[in-house]
Amino acid sequence: MDLLEYQGKQLFARHGLEVSPGKAVHTADEAVHVANEIGYPVVVKAQVLIGGRGKAGGVKLAGDEAEVREHATNILGMDIRGHTVRTLWIEHASEIESEYYASVLLDRSAKQPLLIFSIEGGIDIEQVAERSPEKLVRHHIDALAGLSREEALEAGRAAGVDADVLDGVAGALLALYEVWASEEATLAEINPLIVTPQREVRALDAKVSLDGNALFRHPENQAFSDEDEGDPLERRAREEGLQYVKLDGNIGILGNGAGLVMSTLDVVAQAGGAPANFLDAGGGSDAAKIEQAVQLILANDAVRAVLFNIFGGITRCDEVARGLIAAFSHITTSVPFVVRLDGTNDAEGRRLLQEAALPNVSAAATMNEAAERVVALASGQTAGAPA
Ligand code: GDP
Ligand code: MN
């Protein structure tokens, strides 16, 4: 789960990493109010889950009320590479003498946390890695022992940090590792970590990804996902406990099991169709669950036809068919459904569907047959084969 900058900064502050005082707002009026409280100059910052906001015009310094209003008005509603700005972070502006880079992430191949530090910050770290890889200090951390002050100091020294801020930098690195480890993050990144003319060290930006599967151990972090800027349908799915990812096409995909759904995407693409989503309805044949999943798919206006792909293993196809029939007694839609039932009790399942004669629902015995039919239906080439 990716966090917005201001959410990441809350976690930084929780672990004693220095950040500027600020507040999140949603309107230009609020922005002005908060800026007056904080004191000028302030920075007006777009809160979106994508980097490079500065270059895109989403980060602006403001010296007075009029400038805050102007920037806040311009940035709210702005589209930054597909992300609409709905939230602004207003913080007291810092004077910058140096911009460093620091991150902690999980190095899966080494099976260890990795600390990356450079005094060439403020710019894309990929550029630093390409142009001057010697400027990147990489240090693997023993996850059981944690990061020691000596290691943090050594990383700073190796990167060429000025001696007078070495302590401050080491402190920031230790705090960053604490954020990563104790909040169960997969990434904790600061770019830039700045040094002010007063030689203070402070995080000016925050990029934190939390492990969604560990979130149950961190109830205080669960509110972050309610505020996140993701797709509204994906948010609704999360709230309903369904695995749903929105895609760009017009064919709704529903299956029992993540692996099956993934192959369904492939087969539909192979048949020339474009999937509108990934939706794993999980095992089971509960009518309420099926109805919930179908409603979620239909909530996407782009969907022209739906492929419901069931492979009966422990879940029996006749049970799924009954669930589907019960669910469809509450659902009215003109969107055609192709249901592929294969596996345990599949013939019985297809017979039940045929008997129920649901309008717009047809059954298929194989995945290829189902994919071809649903692609034809989505493109309006056929009125649908009989169930
Ligand atoms: P990003 O572009 O999405 O990475 O957003 P950042 O939060 O990193 O801000 C981009 C750039 O804006 C930084 O690298 C700084 O150069 C500049 N910036 C951000 N905050 C301040 C500030 O408080 N004072 C000054 N002078 N510049 C800032
Ligand atoms: Mn940044």
CSV table of C-alpha atoms and ligand atoms in Angstrom, one decimal:
chain,number,residue,atom,x,y,z
A,1,MET,CA,0.0,0.0,0.0
A,2,ASP,CA,1.6,3.2,-1.2
A,3,LEU,CA,1.3,6.3,1.1
A,4,LEU,CA,1.0,9.9,0.1
A,5,GLU,CA,3.9,12.2,1.1
A,6,TYR,CA,2.1,13.6,4.1
A,7,GLN,CA,1.1,10.2,5.4
A,8,GLY,CA,4.7,9.0,5.0
A,9,LYS,CA,5.8,12.1,6.9
A,10,GLN,CA,3.5,11.2,9.8
A,11,LEU,CA,5.3,7.9,10.1
A,12,PHE,CA,8.7,9.7,9.9
A,13,ALA,CA,7.7,12.0,12.7
A,14,ARG,CA,6.5,9.0,14.8
A,15,HIS,CA,10.0,7.7,14.7
A,16,GLY,CA,11.8,10.9,15.4
A,17,LEU,CA,12.8,11.8,11.8
A,18,GLU,CA,12.8,15.6,11.4
A,19,VAL,CA,10.1,16.9,9.0
A,20,SER,CA,8.7,20.5,8.5
A,21,PRO,CA,5.4,21.4,10.3
A,22,GLY,CA,2.4,21.3,7.9
A,23,LYS,CA,-1.1,20.2,7.3
A,24,ALA,CA,-3.1,18.5,4.5
A,25,VAL,CA,-6.0,20.5,3.0
A,26,HIS,CA,-8.6,20.0,0.2
A,27,THR,CA,-9.5,23.6,-0.8
A,28,ALA,CA,-7.7,26.9,-1.5
A,29,ASP,CA,-9.4,28.6,1.4
A,30,GLU,CA,-8.1,25.9,3.8
A,31,ALA,CA,-4.6,26.2,2.2
A,32,VAL,CA,-4.6,30.0,3.0
A,33,HIS,CA,-5.9,29.4,6.5
A,34,VAL,CA,-3.2,26.8,7.2
A,35,ALA,CA,-0.4,28.9,5.6
A,36,ASN,CA,-1.3,31.9,7.8
A,37,GLU,CA,-1.1,29.6,10.9
A,38,ILE,CA,2.2,28.0,9.9
A,39,GLY,CA,3.9,31.3,8.8
A,40,TYR,CA,5.5,32.2,5.5
A,41,PRO,CA,7.2,31.2,3.3
A,42,VAL,CA,5.3,27.9,2.7
A,43,VAL,CA,5.4,25.1,0.1
A,44,VAL,CA,2.2,24.1,-1.6
A,45,LYS,CA,2.5,20.4,-2.6
A,46,ALA,CA,0.3,18.1,-4.7
A,47,GLN,CA,-0.5,14.9,-2.9
A,48,VAL,CA,-0.6,12.1,-5.5
A,49,LEU,CA,0.9,8.6,-5.6
A,50,ILE,CA,3.5,9.5,-8.2
A,51,GLY,CA,6.9,11.1,-8.1
A,52,GLY,CA,8.2,14.0,-10.2
A,53,ARG,CA,5.6,16.4,-8.8
A,54,GLY,CA,8.1,19.3,-8.8
A,55,LYS,CA,8.8,19.0,-12.5
A,56,ALA,CA,5.1,18.7,-13.3
A,57,GLY,CA,4.4,22.0,-11.5
A,58,GLY,CA,2.8,20.3,-8.4
A,59,VAL,CA,5.3,21.8,-5.9
A,60,LYS,CA,5.4,25.6,-5.4
A,61,LEU,CA,6.9,28.0,-3.0
A,62,ALA,CA,4.5,30.8,-1.7
A,63,GLY,CA,5.7,34.0,0.1
A,64,ASP,CA,2.3,35.4,1.0
A,65,GLU,CA,-1.5,34.7,1.1
A,66,ALA,CA,-2.1,35.7,-2.5
A,67,GLU,CA,0.6,33.3,-3.7
A,68,VAL,CA,-0.8,30.4,-1.6
A,69,ARG,CA,-4.3,31.0,-3.0
A,70,GLU,CA,-2.9,31.2,-6.6
A,71,HIS,CA,-0.8,28.0,-6.3
A,72,ALA,CA,-3.4,26.0,-4.4
A,73,THR,CA,-6.1,26.9,-7.0
A,74,ASN,CA,-3.8,25.9,-9.9
A,75,ILE,CA,-2.6,22.7,-8.3
A,76,LEU,CA,-6.0,21.4,-7.0
A,77,GLY,CA,-7.6,19.4,-9.9
A,78,MET,CA,-4.3,19.3,-11.8
A,79,ASP,CA,-3.5,16.0,-13.6
A,80,ILE,CA,-0.1,14.7,-12.9
A,81,ARG,CA,0.5,11.8,-15.3
A,82,GLY,CA,-3.0,10.4,-14.8
A,83,HIS,CA,-3.3,11.3,-11.1
A,84,THR,CA,-5.8,14.0,-10.2
A,85,VAL,CA,-4.8,16.2,-7.3
A,86,ARG,CA,-7.4,16.3,-4.6
A,87,THR,CA,-5.2,16.9,-1.6
A,88,LEU,CA,-2.5,19.5,-0.9
A,89,TRP,CA,0.1,19.4,1.8
A,90,ILE,CA,1.1,22.8,3.0
A,91,GLU,CA,4.3,23.0,5.0
A,92,HIS,CA,6.7,25.6,6.2
A,93,ALA,CA,9.3,26.2,3.5
A,94,SER,CA,12.9,25.1,4.2
A,95,GLU,CA,16.1,26.8,3.1
A,96,ILE,CA,18.2,24.2,1.3
A,97,GLU,CA,22.0,24.0,1.2
A,98,SER,CA,22.3,20.3,0.2
A,99,GLU,CA,20.0,17.6,-1.1
A,100,TYR,CA,20.8,14.0,-0.2
A,101,TYR,CA,19.0,10.7,-1.0
A,102,ALA,CA,18.2,7.9,1.4
A,103,SER,CA,16.1,4.8,1.2
A,104,VAL,CA,15.6,1.4,2.9
A,105,LEU,CA,14.0,-1.3,0.9
A,106,LEU,CA,13.8,-5.1,0.9
A,107,ASP,CA,16.4,-6.7,-1.4
A,108,ARG,CA,14.6,-9.9,-2.2
A,109,SER,CA,17.6,-11.6,-3.9
A,110,ALA,CA,19.9,-10.9,-1.0
A,111,LYS,CA,17.0,-11.6,1.5
A,112,GLN,CA,18.0,-8.6,3.5
A,113,PRO,CA,17.0,-5.0,3.9
A,114,LEU,CA,19.1,-2.6,1.8
A,115,LEU,CA,20.1,0.9,2.8
A,116,ILE,CA,20.9,3.2,-0.1
A,117,PHE,CA,22.4,6.6,0.5
A,118,SER,CA,23.8,9.4,-1.7
A,119,ILE,CA,24.8,13.0,-1.3
A,120,GLU,CA,23.5,13.5,-4.9
A,121,GLY,CA,19.8,13.8,-4.0
A,122,GLY,CA,16.8,15.9,-5.2
A,123,ILE,CA,17.0,14.3,-8.6
A,124,ASP,CA,16.0,10.9,-10.0
A,125,ILE,CA,18.0,8.3,-8.2
A,126,GLU,CA,18.0,6.2,-11.4
A,127,GLN,CA,20.0,9.0,-13.0
A,128,VAL,CA,22.6,9.0,-10.3
A,129,ALA,CA,22.8,5.2,-10.5
A,130,GLU,CA,23.4,5.5,-14.3
A,131,ARG,CA,25.8,8.5,-14.4
A,132,SER,CA,27.8,8.1,-11.3
A,133,PRO,CA,27.1,4.8,-9.6
A,134,GLU,CA,30.1,5.4,-7.3
A,135,LYS,CA,28.0,8.1,-5.6
A,136,LEU,CA,25.5,5.5,-4.4
A,137,VAL,CA,26.4,3.8,-1.1
A,138,ARG,CA,24.6,0.5,-0.8
A,139,HIS,CA,24.7,-1.3,2.6
A,140,HIS,CA,22.9,-4.5,3.4
A,141,ILE,CA,21.4,-4.7,6.9
A,142,ASP,CA,21.2,-7.7,9.2
A,143,ALA,CA,17.5,-7.8,9.9
A,144,LEU,CA,17.9,-9.5,13.3
A,145,ALA,CA,20.5,-7.1,14.6
A,146,GLY,CA,19.0,-4.0,12.9
A,147,LEU,CA,21.0,-1.0,11.8
A,148,SER,CA,23.7,0.2,14.2
A,149,ARG,CA,24.7,3.8,14.7
A,150,GLU,CA,28.3,2.8,13.6
A,151,GLU,CA,26.9,1.4,10.3
A,152,ALA,CA,24.8,4.5,9.7
A,153,LEU,CA,27.8,6.8,10.4
A,154,GLU,CA,29.9,4.6,8.0
A,155,ALA,CA,27.3,5.0,5.2
A,156,GLY,CA,27.4,8.7,5.7
A,157,ARG,CA,31.2,8.8,5.7
A,158,ALA,CA,31.5,6.6,2.6
A,159,ALA,CA,29.1,8.8,0.7
A,160,GLY,CA,31.2,11.9,1.5
A,161,VAL,CA,28.8,13.7,4.0
A,162,ASP,CA,30.3,16.9,5.6
A,163,ALA,CA,31.7,16.0,9.0
A,164,ASP,CA,29.6,18.5,10.9
A,165,VAL,CA,26.3,16.9,9.7
A,166,LEU,CA,27.4,13.3,9.9
A,167,ASP,CA,25.7,12.8,13.3
A,168,GLY,CA,22.5,14.3,12.0
A,169,VAL,CA,22.6,12.2,8.8
A,170,ALA,CA,23.2,9.0,10.8
A,171,GLY,CA,20.3,9.9,13.1
A,172,ALA,CA,18.1,10.3,10.0
A,173,LEU,CA,19.2,6.9,8.6
A,174,LEU,CA,18.6,5.2,11.9
A,175,ALA,CA,15.1,6.7,12.1
A,176,LEU,CA,14.4,5.7,8.5
A,177,TYR,CA,15.4,2.1,9.2
A,178,GLU,CA,13.1,2.2,12.2
A,179,VAL,CA,10.2,3.4,10.0
A,180,TRP,CA,10.9,0.6,7.5
A,181,ALA,CA,11.2,-2.2,10.1
A,182,SER,CA,8.7,-1.4,12.8
A,183,GLU,CA,5.9,-0.1,10.4
A,184,GLU,CA,6.5,-3.2,8.2
A,185,ALA,CA,7.2,-1.1,5.1
A,186,THR,CA,8.5,-2.5,1.8
A,187,LEU,CA,10.0,0.9,0.9
A,188,ALA,CA,10.9,4.0,2.9
A,189,GLU,CA,12.5,6.7,0.8
A,190,ILE,CA,13.6,10.3,1.4
A,191,ASN,CA,14.4,12.4,-1.7
A,192,PRO,CA,15.6,15.0,-0.8
A,193,LEU,CA,17.0,14.6,2.7
A,194,ILE,CA,18.2,18.2,3.1
A,195,VAL,CA,20.8,20.1,5.0
A,196,THR,CA,19.8,23.6,5.9
A,197,PRO,CA,22.1,26.7,6.2
A,198,GLN,CA,21.7,26.2,9.9
A,199,ARG,CA,23.2,22.7,9.3
A,200,GLU,CA,20.0,20.9,10.3
A,201,VAL,CA,19.1,17.6,8.6
A,202,ARG,CA,15.4,17.2,7.5
A,203,ALA,CA,13.2,15.0,5.3
A,204,LEU,CA,11.6,17.2,2.6
A,205,ASP,CA,9.8,14.4,0.8
A,206,ALA,CA,8.5,11.0,1.8
A,207,LYS,CA,7.8,7.9,-0.2
A,208,VAL,CA,6.6,5.0,1.9
A,209,SER,CA,5.0,1.7,0.8
A,210,LEU,CA,3.5,-0.5,3.6
A,211,ASP,CA,3.1,-4.2,3.4
A,212,GLY,CA,-0.7,-4.6,3.0
A,213,ASN,CA,-0.6,-8.1,4.3
A,214,ALA,CA,0.9,-6.9,7.6
A,215,LEU,CA,-1.5,-4.0,8.0
A,216,PHE,CA,-3.6,-6.0,10.5
A,217,ARG,CA,-0.8,-5.7,12.9
A,218,HIS,CA,-0.9,-1.9,12.6
A,219,PRO,CA,-4.4,-0.7,13.2
A,220,GLU,CA,-3.2,2.9,13.5
A,221,ASN,CA,-2.1,2.7,9.8
A,222,GLN,CA,-5.3,1.3,8.5
A,223,ALA,CA,-6.9,4.8,8.1
A,224,PHE,CA,-4.2,5.6,5.4
A,225,SER,CA,-6.0,3.3,3.0
A,226,ASP,CA,-9.3,5.1,3.5
A,227,GLU,CA,-7.7,8.3,2.4
A,228,ASP,CA,-5.8,6.9,-0.5
A,229,GLU,CA,-6.3,8.2,-3.9
A,230,GLY,CA,-6.8,4.9,-5.7
A,231,ASP,CA,-9.6,4.0,-8.1
A,232,PRO,CA,-13.0,4.2,-6.3
A,233,LEU,CA,-14.0,0.8,-7.5
A,234,GLU,CA,-10.8,-0.7,-6.2
A,235,ARG,CA,-11.4,1.0,-2.9
A,236,ARG,CA,-15.0,-0.4,-2.8
A,237,ALA,CA,-13.7,-3.9,-3.6
A,238,ARG,CA,-11.1,-3.6,-0.7
A,239,GLU,CA,-13.9,-2.7,1.7
A,240,GLU,CA,-15.9,-5.7,0.5
A,241,GLY,CA,-12.9,-8.0,0.8
A,242,LEU,CA,-12.7,-8.8,-2.9
A,243,GLN,CA,-9.5,-8.9,-5.0
A,244,TYR,CA,-10.2,-6.4,-7.8
A,245,VAL,CA,-7.9,-4.5,-10.2
A,246,LYS,CA,-9.4,-2.1,-12.7
A,247,LEU,CA,-8.0,-2.4,-16.3
A,248,ASP,CA,-8.6,-0.4,-19.4
A,249,GLY,CA,-10.7,-2.8,-21.6
A,250,ASN,CA,-14.4,-3.5,-21.9
A,251,ILE,CA,-14.7,-7.2,-20.9
A,252,GLY,CA,-15.5,-7.9,-17.3
A,253,ILE,CA,-13.5,-10.9,-15.9
A,254,LEU,CA,-14.6,-13.0,-12.9
A,255,GLY,CA,-13.1,-16.2,-11.8
A,256,ASN,CA,-12.5,-18.4,-8.7
A,257,GLY,CA,-8.8,-18.2,-7.9
A,258,ALA,CA,-6.1,-15.6,-8.8
A,259,GLY,CA,-4.2,-18.0,-11.1
A,260,LEU,CA,-7.4,-18.8,-13.1
A,261,VAL,CA,-8.3,-15.1,-13.4
A,262,MET,CA,-4.8,-14.4,-14.7
A,263,SER,CA,-5.0,-17.1,-17.4
A,264,THR,CA,-8.5,-15.8,-18.2
A,265,LEU,CA,-7.0,-12.4,-18.9
A,266,ASP,CA,-4.5,-14.0,-21.3
A,267,VAL,CA,-7.0,-16.1,-23.1
A,268,VAL,CA,-9.3,-13.1,-23.6
A,269,ALA,CA,-6.4,-11.0,-24.9
A,270,GLN,CA,-5.5,-13.9,-27.2
A,271,ALA,CA,-9.0,-13.9,-28.6
A,272,GLY,CA,-8.6,-10.2,-29.4
A,273,GLY,CA,-10.5,-8.8,-26.4
A,274,ALA,CA,-9.5,-6.3,-23.8
A,275,PRO,CA,-10.2,-7.1,-20.1
A,276,ALA,CA,-11.8,-4.4,-18.0
A,277,ASN,CA,-10.7,-5.8,-14.7
A,278,PHE,CA,-9.2,-8.6,-12.6
A,279,LEU,CA,-11.6,-10.0,-10.1
A,280,ASP,CA,-11.0,-13.0,-8.0
A,281,ALA,CA,-14.3,-14.1,-6.4
A,282,GLY,CA,-12.4,-16.7,-4.3
A,283,GLY,CA,-13.6,-20.2,-3.7
A,284,GLY,CA,-17.1,-21.0,-2.7
A,285,SER,CA,-20.5,-20.6,-4.3
A,286,ASP,CA,-22.3,-18.3,-1.9
A,287,ALA,CA,-25.0,-16.4,-3.9
A,288,ALA,CA,-24.4,-13.2,-1.9
A,289,LYS,CA,-20.7,-13.3,-2.7
A,290,ILE,CA,-21.4,-13.9,-6.4
A,291,GLU,CA,-23.9,-11.1,-6.4
A,292,GLN,CA,-21.4,-8.7,-4.8
A,293,ALA,CA,-18.8,-9.6,-7.4
A,294,VAL,CA,-21.1,-9.2,-10.3
A,295,GLN,CA,-22.4,-5.9,-9.1
A,296,LEU,CA,-18.8,-4.7,-8.7
A,297,ILE,CA,-18.0,-5.6,-12.3
A,298,LEU,CA,-21.2,-3.9,-13.6
A,299,ALA,CA,-20.3,-0.7,-11.7
A,300,ASN,CA,-17.7,-0.1,-14.4
A,301,ASP,CA,-19.6,1.6,-17.2
A,302,ALA,CA,-17.0,0.5,-19.8
A,303,VAL,CA,-18.0,-3.2,-19.4
A,304,ARG,CA,-19.8,-4.5,-22.5
A,305,ALA,CA,-19.7,-8.3,-21.7
A,306,VAL,CA,-18.6,-10.5,-18.8
A,307,LEU,CA,-16.8,-13.7,-18.7
A,308,PHE,CA,-17.4,-15.7,-15.5
A,309,ASN,CA,-14.8,-18.4,-15.5
A,310,ILE,CA,-15.2,-21.2,-13.0
A,311,PHE,CA,-13.1,-24.3,-12.6
A,312,GLY,CA,-14.7,-26.7,-10.2
A,313,GLY,CA,-12.3,-28.3,-7.8
A,314,ILE,CA,-13.4,-28.3,-4.2
A,315,THR,CA,-16.0,-25.8,-5.3
A,316,ARG,CA,-18.7,-27.7,-7.2
A,317,CYS,CA,-20.0,-26.3,-10.5
A,318,ASP,CA,-23.6,-27.1,-9.7
A,319,GLU,CA,-23.3,-25.1,-6.4
A,320,VAL,CA,-21.8,-22.2,-8.3
A,321,ALA,CA,-24.6,-22.4,-10.8
A,322,ARG,CA,-27.2,-22.3,-8.0
A,323,GLY,CA,-25.4,-19.3,-6.5
A,324,LEU,CA,-25.4,-17.6,-9.8
A,325,ILE,CA,-29.1,-18.2,-10.4
A,326,ALA,CA,-29.9,-16.9,-7.0
A,327,ALA,CA,-27.7,-13.8,-7.5
A,328,PHE,CA,-29.3,-13.1,-10.8
A,329,SER,CA,-32.7,-13.0,-9.3
A,330,HIS,CA,-31.6,-9.6,-7.8
A,331,ILE,CA,-29.6,-8.3,-10.7
A,332,THR,CA,-31.0,-6.6,-13.7
A,333,THR,CA,-28.6,-5.8,-16.5
A,334,SER,CA,-28.5,-5.9,-20.3
A,335,VAL,CA,-24.8,-6.8,-20.2
A,336,PRO,CA,-24.3,-10.3,-21.6
A,337,PHE,CA,-22.6,-12.9,-19.4
A,338,VAL,CA,-20.7,-16.0,-20.6
A,339,VAL,CA,-20.2,-18.6,-17.9
A,340,ARG,CA,-17.6,-21.2,-18.4
A,341,LEU,CA,-18.2,-24.1,-16.0
A,342,ASP,CA,-15.6,-26.9,-16.0
A,343,GLY,CA,-14.5,-29.4,-13.4
A,344,THR,CA,-16.5,-31.1,-10.6
A,345,ASN,CA,-20.2,-31.4,-11.6
A,346,ASP,CA,-19.9,-29.2,-14.6
A,347,ALA,CA,-22.5,-30.9,-16.7
A,348,GLU,CA,-25.0,-30.5,-13.9
A,349,GLY,CA,-24.1,-26.9,-13.5
A,350,ARG,CA,-24.6,-26.1,-17.2
A,351,ARG,CA,-27.9,-28.0,-17.1
A,352,LEU,CA,-29.1,-25.9,-14.1
A,353,LEU,CA,-28.2,-22.7,-16.0
A,354,GLN,CA,-29.9,-23.8,-19.1
A,355,GLU,CA,-33.1,-24.7,-17.1
A,356,ALA,CA,-33.0,-21.3,-15.4
A,357,ALA,CA,-32.8,-19.6,-18.8
A,358,LEU,CA,-31.5,-16.4,-17.4
A,359,PRO,CA,-31.7,-13.6,-19.9
A,360,ASN,CA,-28.3,-12.6,-21.2
A,361,VAL,CA,-26.5,-15.6,-19.6
A,362,SER,CA,-25.0,-18.4,-21.7
A,363,ALA,CA,-22.8,-21.3,-20.6
A,364,ALA,CA,-19.7,-22.5,-22.3
A,365,ALA,CA,-17.7,-25.7,-21.6
A,366,THR,CA,-14.2,-24.5,-22.5
A,367,MET,CA,-12.2,-21.4,-21.8
A,368,ASN,CA,-11.4,-20.8,-25.5
A,369,GLU,CA,-15.0,-21.1,-26.5
A,370,ALA,CA,-16.0,-18.8,-23.6
A,371,ALA,CA,-13.3,-16.2,-24.5
A,372,GLU,CA,-14.2,-16.2,-28.2
A,373,ARG,CA,-17.9,-15.7,-27.5
A,374,VAL,CA,-17.4,-13.0,-24.9
A,375,VAL,CA,-15.1,-11.1,-27.3
A,376,ALA,CA,-17.7,-11.3,-30.0
A,377,LEU,CA,-20.4,-10.1,-27.6
A,378,ALA,CA,-18.3,-7.2,-26.4
A,379,SER,CA,-17.7,-6.0,-29.9
A,380,GLY,CA,-21.4,-6.4,-30.7
A,381,GLN,CA,-20.8,-9.0,-33.4
A,382,THR,CA,-23.3,-11.5,-32.2
A,383,ALA,CA,-26.5,-11.6,-30.2
A,384,GLY,CA,-25.1,-14.4,-28.0
A,385,ALA,CA,-25.2,-18.1,-28.4
A,386,PRO,CA,-28.0,-20.0,-26.7
A,387,ALA,CA,-27.3,-21.3,-23.2
B,1,GDP,P1,8.9,15.4,-6.1
B,1,GDP,O1,9.2,16.3,-7.3
B,1,GDP,O2,7.5,14.7,-6.3
B,1,GDP,O3,9.9,14.4,-5.7
B,1,GDP,O4,8.6,16.4,-4.8
B,1,GDP,P2,9.6,16.9,-3.7
B,1,GDP,O5,8.8,16.9,-2.4
B,1,GDP,O6,10.8,16.1,-3.7
B,1,GDP,O7,9.9,18.4,-4.1
B,1,GDP,C1,10.5,18.6,-5.4
B,1,GDP,C2,11.6,19.7,-5.2
B,1,GDP,O8,11.0,20.9,-4.7
B,1,GDP,C3,12.6,19.4,-4.1
B,1,GDP,O9,13.7,18.6,-4.6
B,1,GDP,C4,13.1,20.8,-3.7
B,1,GDP,O10,14.1,21.2,-4.6
B,1,GDP,C5,11.9,21.6,-3.9
B,1,GDP,N1,11.3,21.9,-2.6
B,1,GDP,C6,10.4,21.1,-1.9
B,1,GDP,N2,10.2,21.6,-0.7
B,1,GDP,C7,11.0,22.8,-0.6
B,1,GDP,C8,11.2,23.7,0.4
B,1,GDP,O11,10.7,23.6,1.6
B,1,GDP,N3,12.0,24.7,0.2
B,1,GDP,C9,12.7,24.8,-1.0
B,1,GDP,N4,13.5,25.8,-1.2
B,1,GDP,N5,12.5,23.9,-2.0
B,1,GDP,C10,11.7,22.9,-1.8
B,2,MN,MN,11.1,14.0,-4.1
